[in-house]
XYZ file of C-alpha atoms in Angstrom:
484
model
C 180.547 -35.992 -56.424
C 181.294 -38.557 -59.607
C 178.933 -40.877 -58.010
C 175.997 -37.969 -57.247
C 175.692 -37.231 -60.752
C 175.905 -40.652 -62.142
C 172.883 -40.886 -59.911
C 170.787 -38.496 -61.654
C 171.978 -40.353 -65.419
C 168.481 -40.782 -66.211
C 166.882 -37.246 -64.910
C 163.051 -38.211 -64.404
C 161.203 -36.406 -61.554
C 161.041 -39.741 -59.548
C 160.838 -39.156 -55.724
C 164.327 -40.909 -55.553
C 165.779 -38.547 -58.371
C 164.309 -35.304 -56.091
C 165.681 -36.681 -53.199
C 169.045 -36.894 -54.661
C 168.731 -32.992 -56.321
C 167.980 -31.972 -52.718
C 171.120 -34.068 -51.189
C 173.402 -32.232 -54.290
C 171.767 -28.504 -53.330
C 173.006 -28.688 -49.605
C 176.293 -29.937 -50.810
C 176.596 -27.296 -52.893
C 175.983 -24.859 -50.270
C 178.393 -26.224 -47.814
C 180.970 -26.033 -50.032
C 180.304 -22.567 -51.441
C 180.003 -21.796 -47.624
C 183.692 -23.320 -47.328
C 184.817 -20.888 -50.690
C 183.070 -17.743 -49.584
C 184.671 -18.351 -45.739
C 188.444 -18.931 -47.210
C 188.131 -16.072 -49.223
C 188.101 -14.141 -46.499
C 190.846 -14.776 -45.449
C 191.645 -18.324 -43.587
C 195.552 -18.748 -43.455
C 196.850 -22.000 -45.011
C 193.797 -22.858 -46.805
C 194.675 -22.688 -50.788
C 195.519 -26.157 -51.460
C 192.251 -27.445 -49.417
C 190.141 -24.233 -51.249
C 191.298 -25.942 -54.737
C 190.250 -29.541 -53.873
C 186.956 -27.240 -52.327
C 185.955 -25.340 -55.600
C 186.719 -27.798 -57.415
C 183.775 -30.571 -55.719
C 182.004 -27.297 -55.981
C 182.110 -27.275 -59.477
C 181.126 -30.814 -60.153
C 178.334 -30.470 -57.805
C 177.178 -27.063 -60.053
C 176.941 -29.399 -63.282
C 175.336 -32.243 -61.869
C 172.771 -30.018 -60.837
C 173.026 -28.212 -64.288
C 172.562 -32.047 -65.788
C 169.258 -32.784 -63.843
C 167.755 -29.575 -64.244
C 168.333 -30.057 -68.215
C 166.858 -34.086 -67.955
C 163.461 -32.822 -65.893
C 162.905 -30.194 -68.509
C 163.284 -32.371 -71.393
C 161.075 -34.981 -69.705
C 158.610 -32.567 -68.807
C 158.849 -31.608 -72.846
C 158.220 -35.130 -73.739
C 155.031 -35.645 -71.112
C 153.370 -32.694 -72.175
C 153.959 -34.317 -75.993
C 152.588 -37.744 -75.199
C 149.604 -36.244 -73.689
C 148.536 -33.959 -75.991
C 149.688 -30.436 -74.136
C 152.386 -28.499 -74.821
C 151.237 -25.214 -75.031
C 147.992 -24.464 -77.022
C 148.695 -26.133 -80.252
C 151.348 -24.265 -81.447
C 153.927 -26.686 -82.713
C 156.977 -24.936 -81.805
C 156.930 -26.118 -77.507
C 160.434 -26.638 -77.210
C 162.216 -26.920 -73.757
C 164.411 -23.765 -72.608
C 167.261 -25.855 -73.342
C 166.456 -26.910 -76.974
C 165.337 -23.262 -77.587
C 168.649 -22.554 -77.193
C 170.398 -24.240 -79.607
C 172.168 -22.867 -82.905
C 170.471 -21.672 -85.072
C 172.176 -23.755 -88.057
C 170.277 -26.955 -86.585
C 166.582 -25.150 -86.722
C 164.319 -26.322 -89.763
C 163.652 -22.742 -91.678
C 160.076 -24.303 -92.581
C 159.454 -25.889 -88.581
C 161.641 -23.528 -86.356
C 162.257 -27.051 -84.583
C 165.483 -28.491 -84.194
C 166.252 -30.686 -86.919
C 165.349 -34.487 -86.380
C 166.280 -35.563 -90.134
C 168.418 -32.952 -91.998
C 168.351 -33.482 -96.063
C 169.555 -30.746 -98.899
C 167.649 -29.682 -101.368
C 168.240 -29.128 -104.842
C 169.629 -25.409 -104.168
C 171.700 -26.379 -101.114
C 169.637 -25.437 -98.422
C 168.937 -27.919 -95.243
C 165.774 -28.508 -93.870
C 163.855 -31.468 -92.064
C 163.040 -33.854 -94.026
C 159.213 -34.545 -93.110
C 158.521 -30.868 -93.701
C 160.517 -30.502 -96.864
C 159.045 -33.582 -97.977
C 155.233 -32.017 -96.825
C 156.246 -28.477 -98.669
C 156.736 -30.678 -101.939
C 154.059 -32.624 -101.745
C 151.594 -29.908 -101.591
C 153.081 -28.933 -104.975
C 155.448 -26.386 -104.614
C 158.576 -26.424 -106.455
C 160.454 -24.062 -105.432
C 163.203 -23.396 -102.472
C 161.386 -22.005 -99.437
C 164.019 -20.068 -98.561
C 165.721 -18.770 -101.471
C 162.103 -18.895 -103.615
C 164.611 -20.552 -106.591
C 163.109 -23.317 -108.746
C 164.255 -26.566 -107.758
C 165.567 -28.573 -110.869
C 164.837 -31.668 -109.016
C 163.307 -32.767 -105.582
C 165.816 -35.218 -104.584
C 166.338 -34.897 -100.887
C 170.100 -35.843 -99.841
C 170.597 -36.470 -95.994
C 173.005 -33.716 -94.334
C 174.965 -36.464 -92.631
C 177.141 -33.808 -91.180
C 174.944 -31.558 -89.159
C 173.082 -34.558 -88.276
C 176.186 -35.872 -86.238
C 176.542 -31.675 -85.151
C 173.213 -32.187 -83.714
C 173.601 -35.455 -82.407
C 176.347 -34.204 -80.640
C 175.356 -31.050 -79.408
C 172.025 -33.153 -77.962
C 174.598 -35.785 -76.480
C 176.579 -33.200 -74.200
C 173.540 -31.865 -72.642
C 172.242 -35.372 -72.114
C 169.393 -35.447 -74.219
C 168.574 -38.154 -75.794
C 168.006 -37.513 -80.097
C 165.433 -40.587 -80.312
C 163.126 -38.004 -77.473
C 162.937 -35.651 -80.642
C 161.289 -37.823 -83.528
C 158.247 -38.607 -81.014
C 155.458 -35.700 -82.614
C 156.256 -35.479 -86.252
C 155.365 -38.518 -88.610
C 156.823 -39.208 -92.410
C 154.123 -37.670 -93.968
C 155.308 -34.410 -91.414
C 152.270 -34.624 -89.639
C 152.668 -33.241 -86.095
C 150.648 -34.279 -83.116
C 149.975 -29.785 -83.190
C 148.467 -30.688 -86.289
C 146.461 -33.868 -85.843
C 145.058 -31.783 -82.448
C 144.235 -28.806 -84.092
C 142.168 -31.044 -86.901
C 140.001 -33.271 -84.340
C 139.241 -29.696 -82.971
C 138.228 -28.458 -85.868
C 136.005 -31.581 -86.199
C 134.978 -30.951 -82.541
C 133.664 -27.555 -83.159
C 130.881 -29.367 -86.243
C 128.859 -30.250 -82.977
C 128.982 -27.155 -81.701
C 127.595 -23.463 -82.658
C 126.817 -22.616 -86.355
C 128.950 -19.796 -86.182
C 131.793 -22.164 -84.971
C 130.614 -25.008 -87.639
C 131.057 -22.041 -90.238
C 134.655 -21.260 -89.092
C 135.793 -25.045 -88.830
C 134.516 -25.724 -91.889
C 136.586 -22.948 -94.055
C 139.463 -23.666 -92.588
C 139.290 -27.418 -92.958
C 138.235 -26.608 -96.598
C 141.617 -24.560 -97.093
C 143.418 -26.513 -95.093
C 142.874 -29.894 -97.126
C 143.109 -28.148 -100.749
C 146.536 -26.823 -99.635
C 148.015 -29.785 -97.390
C 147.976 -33.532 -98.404
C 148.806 -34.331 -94.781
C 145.571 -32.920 -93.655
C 144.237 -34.945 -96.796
C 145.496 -37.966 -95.064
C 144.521 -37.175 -91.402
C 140.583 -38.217 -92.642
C 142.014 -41.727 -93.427
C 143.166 -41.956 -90.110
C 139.874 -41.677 -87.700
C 136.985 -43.709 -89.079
C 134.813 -41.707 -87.707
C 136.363 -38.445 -88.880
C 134.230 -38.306 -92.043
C 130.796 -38.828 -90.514
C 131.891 -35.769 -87.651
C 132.596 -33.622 -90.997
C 129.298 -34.158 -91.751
C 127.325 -33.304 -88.461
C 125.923 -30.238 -89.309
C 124.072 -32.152 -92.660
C 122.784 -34.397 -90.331
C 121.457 -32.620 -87.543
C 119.427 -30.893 -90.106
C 115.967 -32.002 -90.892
C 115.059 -29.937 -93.964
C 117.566 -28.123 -96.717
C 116.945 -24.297 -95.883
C 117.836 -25.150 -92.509
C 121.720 -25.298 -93.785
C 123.536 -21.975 -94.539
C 124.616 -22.235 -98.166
C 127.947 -21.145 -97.452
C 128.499 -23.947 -94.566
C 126.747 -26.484 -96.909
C 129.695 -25.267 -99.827
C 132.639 -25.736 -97.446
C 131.475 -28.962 -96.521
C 130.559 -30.228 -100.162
C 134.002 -28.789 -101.018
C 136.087 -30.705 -98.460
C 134.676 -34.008 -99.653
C 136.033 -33.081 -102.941
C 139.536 -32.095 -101.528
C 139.445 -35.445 -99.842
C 137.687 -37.554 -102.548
C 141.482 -36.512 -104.517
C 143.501 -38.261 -102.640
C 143.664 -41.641 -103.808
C 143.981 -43.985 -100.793
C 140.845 -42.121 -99.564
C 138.213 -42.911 -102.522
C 137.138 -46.281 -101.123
C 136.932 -44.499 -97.512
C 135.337 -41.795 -98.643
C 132.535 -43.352 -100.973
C 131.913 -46.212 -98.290
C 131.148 -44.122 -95.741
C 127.718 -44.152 -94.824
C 125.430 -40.739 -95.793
C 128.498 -39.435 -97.996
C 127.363 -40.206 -101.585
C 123.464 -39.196 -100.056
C 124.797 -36.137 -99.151
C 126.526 -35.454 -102.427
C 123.326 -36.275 -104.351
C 121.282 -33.614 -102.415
C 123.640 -31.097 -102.972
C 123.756 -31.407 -106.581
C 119.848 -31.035 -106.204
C 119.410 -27.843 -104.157
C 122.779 -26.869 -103.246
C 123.969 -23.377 -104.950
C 125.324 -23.510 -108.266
C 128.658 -23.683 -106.970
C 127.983 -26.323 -104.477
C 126.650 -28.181 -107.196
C 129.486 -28.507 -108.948
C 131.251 -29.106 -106.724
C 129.084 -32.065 -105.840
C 129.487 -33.144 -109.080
C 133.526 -32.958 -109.150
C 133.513 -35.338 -106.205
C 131.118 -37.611 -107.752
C 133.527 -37.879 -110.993
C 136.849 -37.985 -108.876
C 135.510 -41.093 -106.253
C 134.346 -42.801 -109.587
C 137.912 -43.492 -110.728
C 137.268 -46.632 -108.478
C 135.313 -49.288 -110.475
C 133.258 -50.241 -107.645
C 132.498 -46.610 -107.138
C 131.040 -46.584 -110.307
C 128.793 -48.869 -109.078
C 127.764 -47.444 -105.460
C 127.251 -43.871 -107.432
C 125.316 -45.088 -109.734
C 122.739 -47.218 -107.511
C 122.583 -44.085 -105.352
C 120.281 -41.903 -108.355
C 123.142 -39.889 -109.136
C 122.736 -39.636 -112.702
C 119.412 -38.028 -112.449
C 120.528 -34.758 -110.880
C 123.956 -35.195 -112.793
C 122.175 -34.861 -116.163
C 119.662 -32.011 -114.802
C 122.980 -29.998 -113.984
C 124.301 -30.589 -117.451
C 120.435 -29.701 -119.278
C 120.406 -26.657 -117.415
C 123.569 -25.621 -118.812
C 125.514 -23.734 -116.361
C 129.159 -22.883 -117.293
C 130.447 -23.356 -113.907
C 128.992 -26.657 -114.177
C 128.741 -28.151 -116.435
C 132.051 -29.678 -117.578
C 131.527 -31.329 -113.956
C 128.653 -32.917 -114.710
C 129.498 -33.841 -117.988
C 133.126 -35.446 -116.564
C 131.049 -37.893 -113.785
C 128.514 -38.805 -116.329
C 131.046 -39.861 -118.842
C 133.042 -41.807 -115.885
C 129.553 -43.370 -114.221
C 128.666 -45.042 -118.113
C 132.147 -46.638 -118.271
C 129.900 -49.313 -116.943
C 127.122 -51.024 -118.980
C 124.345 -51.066 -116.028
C 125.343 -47.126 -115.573
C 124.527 -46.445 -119.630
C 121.008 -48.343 -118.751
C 120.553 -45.578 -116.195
C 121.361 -42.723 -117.866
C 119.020 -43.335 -121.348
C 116.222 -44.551 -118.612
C 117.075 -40.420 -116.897
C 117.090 -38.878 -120.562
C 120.192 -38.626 -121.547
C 120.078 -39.088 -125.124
C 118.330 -35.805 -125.840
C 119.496 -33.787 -123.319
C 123.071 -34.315 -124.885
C 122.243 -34.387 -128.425
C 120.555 -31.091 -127.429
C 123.822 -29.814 -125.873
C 126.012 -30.947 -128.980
C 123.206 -29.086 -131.724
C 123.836 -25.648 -129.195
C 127.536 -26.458 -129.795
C 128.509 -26.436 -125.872
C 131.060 -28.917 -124.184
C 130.947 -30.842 -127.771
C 134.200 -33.069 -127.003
C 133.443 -34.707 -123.509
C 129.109 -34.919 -124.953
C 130.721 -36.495 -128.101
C 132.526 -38.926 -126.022
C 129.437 -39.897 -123.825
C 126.734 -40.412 -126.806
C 129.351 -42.480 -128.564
C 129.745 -44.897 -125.133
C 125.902 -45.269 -125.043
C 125.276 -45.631 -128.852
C 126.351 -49.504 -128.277
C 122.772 -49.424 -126.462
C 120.067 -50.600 -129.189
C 117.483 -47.694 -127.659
C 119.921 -45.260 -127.945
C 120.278 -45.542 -131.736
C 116.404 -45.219 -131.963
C 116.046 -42.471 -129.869
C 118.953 -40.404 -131.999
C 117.559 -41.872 -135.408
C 114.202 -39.859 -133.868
C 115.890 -36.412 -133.178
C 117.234 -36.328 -136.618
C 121.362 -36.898 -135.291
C 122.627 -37.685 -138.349
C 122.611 -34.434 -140.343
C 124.280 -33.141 -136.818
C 126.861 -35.708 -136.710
C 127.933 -35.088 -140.276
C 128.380 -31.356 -140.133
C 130.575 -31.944 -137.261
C 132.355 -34.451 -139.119
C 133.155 -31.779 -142.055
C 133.518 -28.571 -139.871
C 135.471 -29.833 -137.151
C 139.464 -30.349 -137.200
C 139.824 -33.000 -134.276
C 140.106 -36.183 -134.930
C 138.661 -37.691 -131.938
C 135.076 -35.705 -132.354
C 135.172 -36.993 -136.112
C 136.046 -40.716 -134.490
C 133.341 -40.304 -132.329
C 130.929 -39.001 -134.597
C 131.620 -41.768 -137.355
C 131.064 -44.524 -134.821
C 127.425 -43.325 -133.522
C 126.742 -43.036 -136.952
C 127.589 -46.468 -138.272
C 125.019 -47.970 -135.120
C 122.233 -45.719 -137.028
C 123.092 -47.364 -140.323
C 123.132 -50.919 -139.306
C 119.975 -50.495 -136.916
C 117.954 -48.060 -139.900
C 119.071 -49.062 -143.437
C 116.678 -46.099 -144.676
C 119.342 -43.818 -143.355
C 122.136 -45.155 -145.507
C 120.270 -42.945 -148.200
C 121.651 -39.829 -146.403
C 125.054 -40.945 -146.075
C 125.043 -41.961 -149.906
C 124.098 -38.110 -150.593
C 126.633 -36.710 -148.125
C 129.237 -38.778 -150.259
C 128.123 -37.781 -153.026
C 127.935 -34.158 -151.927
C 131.465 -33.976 -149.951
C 133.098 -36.849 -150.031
C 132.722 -37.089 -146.469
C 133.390 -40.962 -145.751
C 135.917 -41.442 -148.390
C 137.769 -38.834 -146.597
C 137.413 -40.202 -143.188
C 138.461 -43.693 -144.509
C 141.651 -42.268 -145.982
C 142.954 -39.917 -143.280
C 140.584 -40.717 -140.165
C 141.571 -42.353 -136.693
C 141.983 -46.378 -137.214
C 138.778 -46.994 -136.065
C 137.537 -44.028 -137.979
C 138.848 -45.465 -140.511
C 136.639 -48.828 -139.945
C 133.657 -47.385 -139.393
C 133.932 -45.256 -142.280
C 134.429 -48.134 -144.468
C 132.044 -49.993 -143.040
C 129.081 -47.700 -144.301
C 131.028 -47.212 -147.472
C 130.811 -50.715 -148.298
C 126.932 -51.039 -146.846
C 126.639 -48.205 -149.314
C 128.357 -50.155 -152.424
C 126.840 -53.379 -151.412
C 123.045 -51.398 -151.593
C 124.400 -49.709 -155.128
C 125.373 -53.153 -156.478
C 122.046 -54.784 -155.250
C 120.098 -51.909 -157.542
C 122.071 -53.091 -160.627
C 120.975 -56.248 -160.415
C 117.651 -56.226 -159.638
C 117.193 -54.432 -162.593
């Protein structure tokens, strides 16, 4: 009987492995036959009944032993093909459902495949410990305490509990790592999102409902984040509904949101910028929706647009694609919902000289200067006129809208240092380009005390540019004097 279940070591459903289950099952009923017969009563049979019931017994777990093996294989098929009972991802075989409950993940329900503590004690698994933290919690999901740190220290000891609990029902521990990955992605998961992606090619009320819930789904979970980095083509499927379309009212403004949306829940995660950006029809698509999108979709549109251009060469694709144009249409209109967007992905987009051409060629000069007089978003527009006043036209063009008297109120009225910095510098570019305007700035010093201030308690390079008039303005003085 030693031998009949050392046949069945590796319990697969081969024909060989059946044949042998059958073989076991008609030993097993001979020698029950054998115990049932002596119990009734055969004379002189006790010592042969022992050796009986006891083959009978070995025969009963080697049975037991292959019936465990074919339902973990079955488990593990299902797995590797993509089954296992409707997406759920808590299939477990009858035997694994039945272990303690001390080896069960509290987050998964799952057996544990890589136990680690937590800061308040508690054991879970580590990819979906690791996937709770990374969405930003930080706190124990169990207890709800704040973690004071999110070190994860293996549980060496109910690993080897585990181990060995999987080891005397001959399963092997290495058959329960195969559907979760480190980011605790499980293959449940990655189904349930290329159905979600499936359904973009279907109905619109089916588009609709994929679409939410991939737009929740991927502002709450990283992982799901990361699944779009994974299909190449996962982006573009996303997308479907955009492109089947051949005119914008035939898109439902609530499907057109979602979708918007999601490429800005993607577009922050930072090993999908590149992917994101690159991918043909994306930036298009974001462009249009700052156009005629609702305001919300707008900017929205607009957030992506300044989180893919922390990428340099972003910067570059945006800007080639017309972005600006709509960009600084948002920001005229003035929108409160939008326009810090707008105002954040312009001021990224002009980091680069060819993208500050762009923008004064779209009108950006007065549109912001405009923005600044009605006293709206004044730090981040501050920021942006400075970064284009290097730009010869620009000076002009705010020499023309009367900026200076602007830029010096803020300079006297305002307590932060970087508007005053900021102010100073577009300033000095109107001096040196207009020396008529140095007659202002000598009555403003004259009047307040303005740049003597600023040269004595500005920013260092307040502190430059400041001086720099004040000496343009001493220099001017001294050149008076002598002509007379």
């Amino acid at each position: 009987m030693a031998k009949m279940g050392a046949a069945l070591e590796e319990g697969d459903q081969t024909a060989e492995a059946k044949a042998k289950a059958v073989e076991l099952k008609r030993e097993l009923k001979r020698l029950v036959k054998l115990i049932v017969e002596d119990d009734h009563g055969d004379d002189g049979g006790g010592d042969c009944s022992l050796d009986v019931i006891e083959r009978a017994k070995e025969a009963l777990l080697a049975l037991k032993d292959f019936k465990v093996k074919q339902s973990l294989a079955k488990t593990v098929s299902l797995r590797k093909m993509g089954g296992g009972g409707g997406g759920g991802g808590n299939d477990e075989s009858p035997v694994l459902s039945c272990c303690p409950e001390q080896f069960r993940c509290p987050l998964s329900k799952r057996i544990m495949r890589d136990p680690v503590i937590i800061a308040t004690g508690q054991t879970y698994d580590r990819p979906f410990i690791q996937k709770w933290l990374n969405s930003g919690n930080r706190t124990c999901p169990n207890t709800r305490q704040v973690l004071s740190h999110t070190l994860l220290t293996p549980n060496y000891l109910i690993r080897e509990m585990i181990y060995g609990w999987c080891e005397n029902r001959g399963i092997k521990f290495s058959d329960l790592i195969d559907d979760v990955n480190e980011d605790g992605i499980m293959d449940a998961d990655r189904d349930h999102f290329f159905s979600l992606l499936e359904k973009m090619s279907s109905t619109i009320s089916e588009q609709k409902a994929a679409a939410k819930e991939l737009r929740l789904l991927t502002k709450r979970l990283p992982s799901y984040r990361a699944l779009f980095g994974e299909s190449a083509n996962a982006i573009a499927q996303l997308l479907k509904p955009l492109s089947q379309r051949t005119s914008r009212n035939e898109i439902a403004p609530d499907l057109h949101e979602d979708l918007i949306t999601t490429l800005l829940n993607l577009s922050i995660h930072d090993s999908n910028k590149k992917l994101v950006a690159e991918t043909p029809m994306v930036i298009s698509v974001l462009v249009d929706a700052l156009k005629w999108g609702t305001i919300q979709t707008r900017s929205n549109a607009a957030a992506a647009l300044f989180t893919l251009s922390a990428l340099d060469s972003n910067k570059i694709l945006i800007g080639k694609s017309g972005a600006l144009g709509p960009l600084i249409d948002l920001l005229d209109e003035g929108h409160p919902l939008a326009m810090k967007d707008a105002a954040s992905a312009i001021f990224n987009l002009c980091i680069t000289q060819e993208n500050r051409e762009r923008a004064v060629r779209e009108g950006a000069v007065s549109v912001i200067l405009k923005k600044i007089k009605d006293k709206s978003h004044v730090d981040e527009l501050l920021a942006i006129l400075a970064m284009l006043s290097t730009h010869t036209r620009v000076v002009e063009e705010l020499d023309e809208l009367g900026a200076v008297q602007c830029l010096l109120d803020i300079i006297r009225d305002t307590p932060c240092a970087r508007n005053k910095e900021n102010c100073i510098a577009i300033l000095y570019g109107i001096c040196m380009n207009n020396r008529i305007k140095l007659r202002e700035m000598r009555e403003e010093e004259n009047a307040y005390g303005t740049l003597s201030q600023l040269a004595r308690d500005g920013t260092s390079r307040a502190k430059r540019k400041a001086n720099g008039i004040l000496e343009r303005l001493n220099r001017a003085v001294n050149l008076t004097h002598t002509s007379r």
